[in-house]
Coordinates of C-alpha atoms in Angstrom, one line a residue:
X925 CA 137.5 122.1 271.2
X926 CA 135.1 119.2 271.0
X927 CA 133.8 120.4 268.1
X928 CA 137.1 120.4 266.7
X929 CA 138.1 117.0 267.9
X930 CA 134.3 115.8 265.8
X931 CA 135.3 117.4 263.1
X932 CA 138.7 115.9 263.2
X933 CA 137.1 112.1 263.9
X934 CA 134.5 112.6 261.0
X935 CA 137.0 113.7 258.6
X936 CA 139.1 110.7 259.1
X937 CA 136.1 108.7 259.0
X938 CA 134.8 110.0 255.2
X939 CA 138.5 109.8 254.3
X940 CA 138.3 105.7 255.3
X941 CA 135.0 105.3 253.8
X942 CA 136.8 106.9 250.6
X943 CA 140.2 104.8 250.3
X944 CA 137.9 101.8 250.7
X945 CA 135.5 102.3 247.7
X946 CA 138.5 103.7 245.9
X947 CA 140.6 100.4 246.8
X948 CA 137.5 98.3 245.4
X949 CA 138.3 97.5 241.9
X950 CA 135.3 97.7 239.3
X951 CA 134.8 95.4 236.4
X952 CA 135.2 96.9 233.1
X953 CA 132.2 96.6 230.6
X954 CA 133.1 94.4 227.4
X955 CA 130.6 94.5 223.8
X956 CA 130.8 92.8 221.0
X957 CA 130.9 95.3 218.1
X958 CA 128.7 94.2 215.0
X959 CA 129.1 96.0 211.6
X960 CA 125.0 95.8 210.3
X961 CA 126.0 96.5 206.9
X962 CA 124.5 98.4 204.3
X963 CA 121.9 97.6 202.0
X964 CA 123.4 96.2 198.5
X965 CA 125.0 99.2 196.3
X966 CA 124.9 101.5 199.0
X967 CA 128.3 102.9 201.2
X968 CA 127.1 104.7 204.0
X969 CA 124.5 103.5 207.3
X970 CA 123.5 105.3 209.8
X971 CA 121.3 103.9 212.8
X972 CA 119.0 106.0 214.6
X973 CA 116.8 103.6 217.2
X974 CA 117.5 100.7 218.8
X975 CA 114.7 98.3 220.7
X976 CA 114.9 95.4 223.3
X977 CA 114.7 92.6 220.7
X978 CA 118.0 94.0 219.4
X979 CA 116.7 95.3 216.2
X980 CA 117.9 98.7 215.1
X981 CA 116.1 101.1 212.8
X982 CA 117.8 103.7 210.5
X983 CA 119.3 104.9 207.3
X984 CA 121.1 102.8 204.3
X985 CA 122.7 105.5 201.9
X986 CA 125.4 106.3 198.9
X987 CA 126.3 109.4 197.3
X988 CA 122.8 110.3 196.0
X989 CA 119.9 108.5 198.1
X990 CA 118.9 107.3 201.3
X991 CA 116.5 104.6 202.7
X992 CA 115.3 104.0 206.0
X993 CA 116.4 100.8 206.8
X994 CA 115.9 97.6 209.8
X995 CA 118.8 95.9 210.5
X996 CA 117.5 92.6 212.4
X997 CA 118.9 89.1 213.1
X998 CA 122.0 89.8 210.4
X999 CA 119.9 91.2 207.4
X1000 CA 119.6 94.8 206.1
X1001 CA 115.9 95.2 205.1
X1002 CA 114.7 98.0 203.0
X1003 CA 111.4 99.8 204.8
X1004 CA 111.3 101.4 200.6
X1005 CA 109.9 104.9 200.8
X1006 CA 106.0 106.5 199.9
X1007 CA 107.0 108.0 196.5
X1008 CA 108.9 106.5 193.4
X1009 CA 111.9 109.1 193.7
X1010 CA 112.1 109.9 197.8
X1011 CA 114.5 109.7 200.3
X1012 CA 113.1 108.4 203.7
X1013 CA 115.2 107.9 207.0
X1014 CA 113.9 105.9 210.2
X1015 CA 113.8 107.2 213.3
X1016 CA 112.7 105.1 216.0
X1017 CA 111.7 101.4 216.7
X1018 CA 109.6 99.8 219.5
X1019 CA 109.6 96.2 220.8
X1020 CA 107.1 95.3 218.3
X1021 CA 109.3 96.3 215.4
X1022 CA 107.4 99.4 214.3
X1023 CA 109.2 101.8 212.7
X1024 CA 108.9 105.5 212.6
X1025 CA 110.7 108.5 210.7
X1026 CA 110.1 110.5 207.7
X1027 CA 110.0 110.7 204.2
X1028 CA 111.2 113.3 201.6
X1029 CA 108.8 114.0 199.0
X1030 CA 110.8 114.7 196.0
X1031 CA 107.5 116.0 193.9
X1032 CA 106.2 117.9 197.3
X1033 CA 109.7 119.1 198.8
X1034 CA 108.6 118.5 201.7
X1035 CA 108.8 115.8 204.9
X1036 CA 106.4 113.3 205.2
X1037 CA 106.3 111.4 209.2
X1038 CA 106.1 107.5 208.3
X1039 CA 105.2 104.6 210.9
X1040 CA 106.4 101.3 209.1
X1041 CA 104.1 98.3 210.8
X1042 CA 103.6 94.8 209.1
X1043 CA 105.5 95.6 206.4
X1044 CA 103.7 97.9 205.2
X1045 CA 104.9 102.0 205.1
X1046 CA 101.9 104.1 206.0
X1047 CA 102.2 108.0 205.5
X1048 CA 101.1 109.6 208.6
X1049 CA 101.5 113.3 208.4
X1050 CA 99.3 116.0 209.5
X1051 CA 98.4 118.0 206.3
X1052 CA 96.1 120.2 208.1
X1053 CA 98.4 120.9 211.1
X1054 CA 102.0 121.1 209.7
X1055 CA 101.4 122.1 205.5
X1056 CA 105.3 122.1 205.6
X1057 CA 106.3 119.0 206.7
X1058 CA 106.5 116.4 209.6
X1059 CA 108.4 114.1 211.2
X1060 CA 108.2 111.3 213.3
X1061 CA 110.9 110.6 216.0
X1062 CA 109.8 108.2 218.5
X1063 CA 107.4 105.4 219.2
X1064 CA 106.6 103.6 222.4
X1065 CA 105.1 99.8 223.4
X1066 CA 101.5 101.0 222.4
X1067 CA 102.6 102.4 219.7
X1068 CA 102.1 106.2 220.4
X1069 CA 103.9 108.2 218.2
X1070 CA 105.9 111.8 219.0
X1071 CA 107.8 113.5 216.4
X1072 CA 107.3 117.0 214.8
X1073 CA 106.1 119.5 212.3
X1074 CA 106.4 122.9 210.6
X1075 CA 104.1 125.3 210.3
X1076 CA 105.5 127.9 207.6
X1077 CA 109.0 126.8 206.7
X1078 CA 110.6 128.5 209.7
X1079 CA 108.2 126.9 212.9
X1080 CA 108.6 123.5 214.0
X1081 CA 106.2 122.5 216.8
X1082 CA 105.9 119.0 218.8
X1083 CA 103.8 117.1 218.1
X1084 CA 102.1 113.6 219.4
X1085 CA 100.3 110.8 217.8
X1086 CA 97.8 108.6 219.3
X1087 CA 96.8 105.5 217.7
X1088 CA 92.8 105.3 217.3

């Protein structure tokens, strides 16, 4: 019976507990929605990283390319591509504004991983590792990398990068 009676007390108790955090009201969350645009000519954007400083990384597109793109402080910059005639499409950004992803190789048809640093777009891909294709799809503070690549067209294995 006074087990019963405990049971009874506690049960009133949790239901308290609960009609009091249910009665206290919680603030909704507001944002301010930005449109970052598109680079000039093209339709379509896509983002794909986002870092403290509030830049964001990613893709500006139309109908028959892509570019990877950094949208920062209200301007759509173009990050270009490693080949005349490729697509490429970023990935990732750290605080520092490096900028990772990959590049298609329209004369290769294959993926290339990029890290974009000081303006500068440097092909980093593992020939010897991954003969079909990487890509890069993350980068932290230091500026280690982590992405992926294929081994034959059907194997895809992680992969990390450590700068030296």
């Amino acid at each position: 019976m006074k087990l019963l009676k405990n049971m009874k007390s506690n049960l009133a108790a949790l239901f308290a507990i609960g009609l009091m955090a249910g009665a206290v009201s919680s603030q909704a969350q507001s944002y301010n929605i930005t449109d970052l645009g598109a680079l000039p000519g093209d339709t379509i954007s896509y983002p794909a990283g986002l870092n403290s400083q509030g830049q964001a990384a990613g893709t500006s597109a139309n109908a028959t390319s892509g570019i990877a793109t950094l949208y920062s402080d209200g301007n759509v910059i173009s990050l270009g591509t490693l080949g005349a005639a490729d697509l490429s499409f970023a990935q990732a950004i750290n605080d520092s504004g490096q900028v990772v992803g990959y590049d298609w190789l329209s004369t290769a048809g294959v993926a290339h991983a990029f890290l974009y640093s000081n303006g500068r777009m440097t092909d980093i891909h593992p020939a010897s590792l991954f003969p079909s294709g990487s890509s890069a799809q993350g980068i932290n503070h230091s500026g280690q990398i982590v992405g992926y690549g294929w081994i034959n067209g059907a194997d895809d294995h992680a992969r990390s990068c450590v700068p030296v």
